[in-house]
Amino acid sequence: MWVTRVQLYDVFVELWLGVNRRRLQDSNLSQDDRRIFNDLLGAGFVSMGTGYAMRLALAIFERQNGNPIVQYTHLNDHDTWKAEFFGIDPNVRLLQESCPLTRAGNRFRFLHRSMLEYFFSRVVYNPVRTDDGSTTETETPSSTTHELDPSNPLFRRNWPIEPSIIQFLCDRVKLDSTFNQKLLSAANLPKTDTAVTTTTAAFNAITILVKAGIRFNGADLQGIKVPGADLSYGQFDSTQLQGADLMGVDLSRS
């Protein structure tokens, strides 16, 4: 059975957080830390740790344009966004110490840049893995429909400049037909909504789908707007593209 890169990372993260859950269970914690740890256990320690890492990855891309190193000193940064992840609050500290992060003095970062990209891709994909190993989705409008939530990072900027993130999302497409349908819906949004954000989402969505090997042979893509997209090696035989904005699109070997 072929195992994708994203599945390997899923397993690694679950094992990492599971080991740290057991470490804390066996540790001589203070009374306050034990109470907070028990609260985290009740909420699902693995899913809470995953959520922390996803939020941190999103903040790093939004606040630092993907610069992987976060510098934090409580005196200077206690009232900034960084305190949510590295402040002195015991809940924050327990999660930070349990996630796949490294620290050198006041500098924090994920174990490897690919780990940062993995967690960011999970923000786009938006799953929550429970401690029993099952997978659910966060309660957003996109969880009950085949549409991405407008707050999804795919609406904010073009992501093909981050090929590792795109590859993680391509793996998700191959594993999850619902995610596939959400991206297809996003690719068609500019047909009825000409906002810049929907065009951006369409650009990202069709890029991911093409890179994932999804075939568009005979598909109705009339009126889509994806100027500048890289659709090289895509499969578009007999695709309906009347009225589409394909200015600057790379269709080489398609």
Short mmCIF file of N, CA and C in Angstrom, two decimals, residues 13 16-21 45-46 48-54 92-103 109-111:
data_model
loop_
_atom_site.label_atom_id
_atom_site.label_comp_id
_atom_site.label_asym_id
_atom_site.label_seq_id
_atom_site.Cartn_x
_atom_site.Cartn_y
_atom_site.Cartn_z
N VAL A 13 3.11 13.21 14.01
CA VAL A 13 2.57 14.21 14.94
C VAL A 13 1.73 13.53 16.02
N TRP A 16 4.13 11.87 18.38
CA TRP A 16 4.86 12.87 19.17
C TRP A 16 4.00 13.39 20.32
N LEU A 17 2.78 13.77 20.00
CA LEU A 17 1.89 14.30 21.04
C LEU A 17 1.48 13.21 22.02
N GLY A 18 1.33 11.99 21.53
CA GLY A 18 1.00 10.89 22.43
C GLY A 18 2.10 10.62 23.43
N VAL A 19 3.35 10.66 22.98
CA VAL A 19 4.49 10.48 23.88
C VAL A 19 4.53 11.58 24.93
N ASN A 20 4.28 12.81 24.53
CA ASN A 20 4.31 13.92 25.48
C ASN A 20 3.11 13.89 26.43
N ARG A 21 2.01 13.37 25.98
CA ARG A 21 0.87 13.18 26.89
C ARG A 21 1.25 12.21 28.00
N PHE A 45 -6.08 15.65 24.31
CA PHE A 45 -4.75 16.26 24.34
C PHE A 45 -4.13 16.35 22.94
N VAL A 46 -4.27 15.29 22.16
CA VAL A 46 -3.66 15.30 20.82
C VAL A 46 -4.31 16.36 19.94
N MET A 48 -5.86 19.06 20.96
CA MET A 48 -5.52 20.38 21.49
C MET A 48 -4.10 20.78 21.06
N GLY A 49 -3.17 19.83 21.13
CA GLY A 49 -1.81 20.12 20.68
C GLY A 49 -1.74 20.40 19.19
N THR A 50 -2.50 19.64 18.42
CA THR A 50 -2.54 19.86 16.97
C THR A 50 -3.12 21.23 16.66
N GLY A 51 -4.19 21.60 17.36
CA GLY A 51 -4.79 22.91 17.15
C GLY A 51 -3.84 24.04 17.48
N TYR A 52 -3.08 23.88 18.57
CA TYR A 52 -2.07 24.89 18.94
C TYR A 52 -1.05 25.05 17.81
N ALA A 53 -0.55 23.94 17.30
CA ALA A 53 0.47 24.00 16.25
C ALA A 53 -0.09 24.58 14.95
N MET A 54 -1.34 24.27 14.65
CA MET A 54 -1.97 24.84 13.44
C MET A 54 -2.11 26.35 13.57
N VAL A 92 -0.71 27.47 27.92
CA VAL A 92 0.14 27.73 26.76
C VAL A 92 1.47 26.99 26.91
N ARG A 93 2.03 27.05 28.11
CA ARG A 93 3.34 26.43 28.33
C ARG A 93 3.29 24.92 28.13
N LEU A 94 2.26 24.26 28.66
CA LEU A 94 2.15 22.81 28.52
C LEU A 94 2.02 22.40 27.05
N LEU A 95 1.23 23.15 26.29
CA LEU A 95 1.07 22.83 24.87
C LEU A 95 2.35 23.11 24.09
N GLN A 96 2.98 24.25 24.40
CA GLN A 96 4.22 24.60 23.69
C GLN A 96 5.31 23.55 23.94
N GLU A 97 5.42 23.09 25.18
CA GLU A 97 6.45 22.11 25.51
C GLU A 97 6.14 20.72 24.96
N SER A 98 4.90 20.49 24.54
CA SER A 98 4.49 19.18 24.05
C SER A 98 4.47 19.08 22.53
N CYS A 99 4.58 20.21 21.85
CA CYS A 99 4.51 20.23 20.39
C CYS A 99 5.90 20.08 19.77
N PRO A 100 5.97 19.70 18.50
CA PRO A 100 7.28 19.51 17.83
C PRO A 100 7.96 20.84 17.52
N LEU A 101 8.42 21.49 18.59
CA LEU A 101 9.11 22.77 18.49
C LEU A 101 10.48 22.66 19.14
N THR A 102 11.40 23.50 18.74
CA THR A 102 12.69 23.60 19.41
C THR A 102 12.87 25.01 19.94
N ARG A 103 13.71 25.13 20.95
CA ARG A 103 13.97 26.43 21.55
C ARG A 103 15.47 26.63 21.73
N ARG A 109 11.07 27.62 17.09
CA ARG A 109 10.77 27.23 15.71
C ARG A 109 10.29 25.78 15.69
N PHE A 110 9.62 25.38 14.62
CA PHE A 110 9.27 23.98 14.45
C PHE A 110 10.54 23.17 14.20
N LEU A 111 10.46 21.86 14.47
CA LEU A 111 11.63 21.00 14.32
C LEU A 111 12.27 21.13 12.94
#
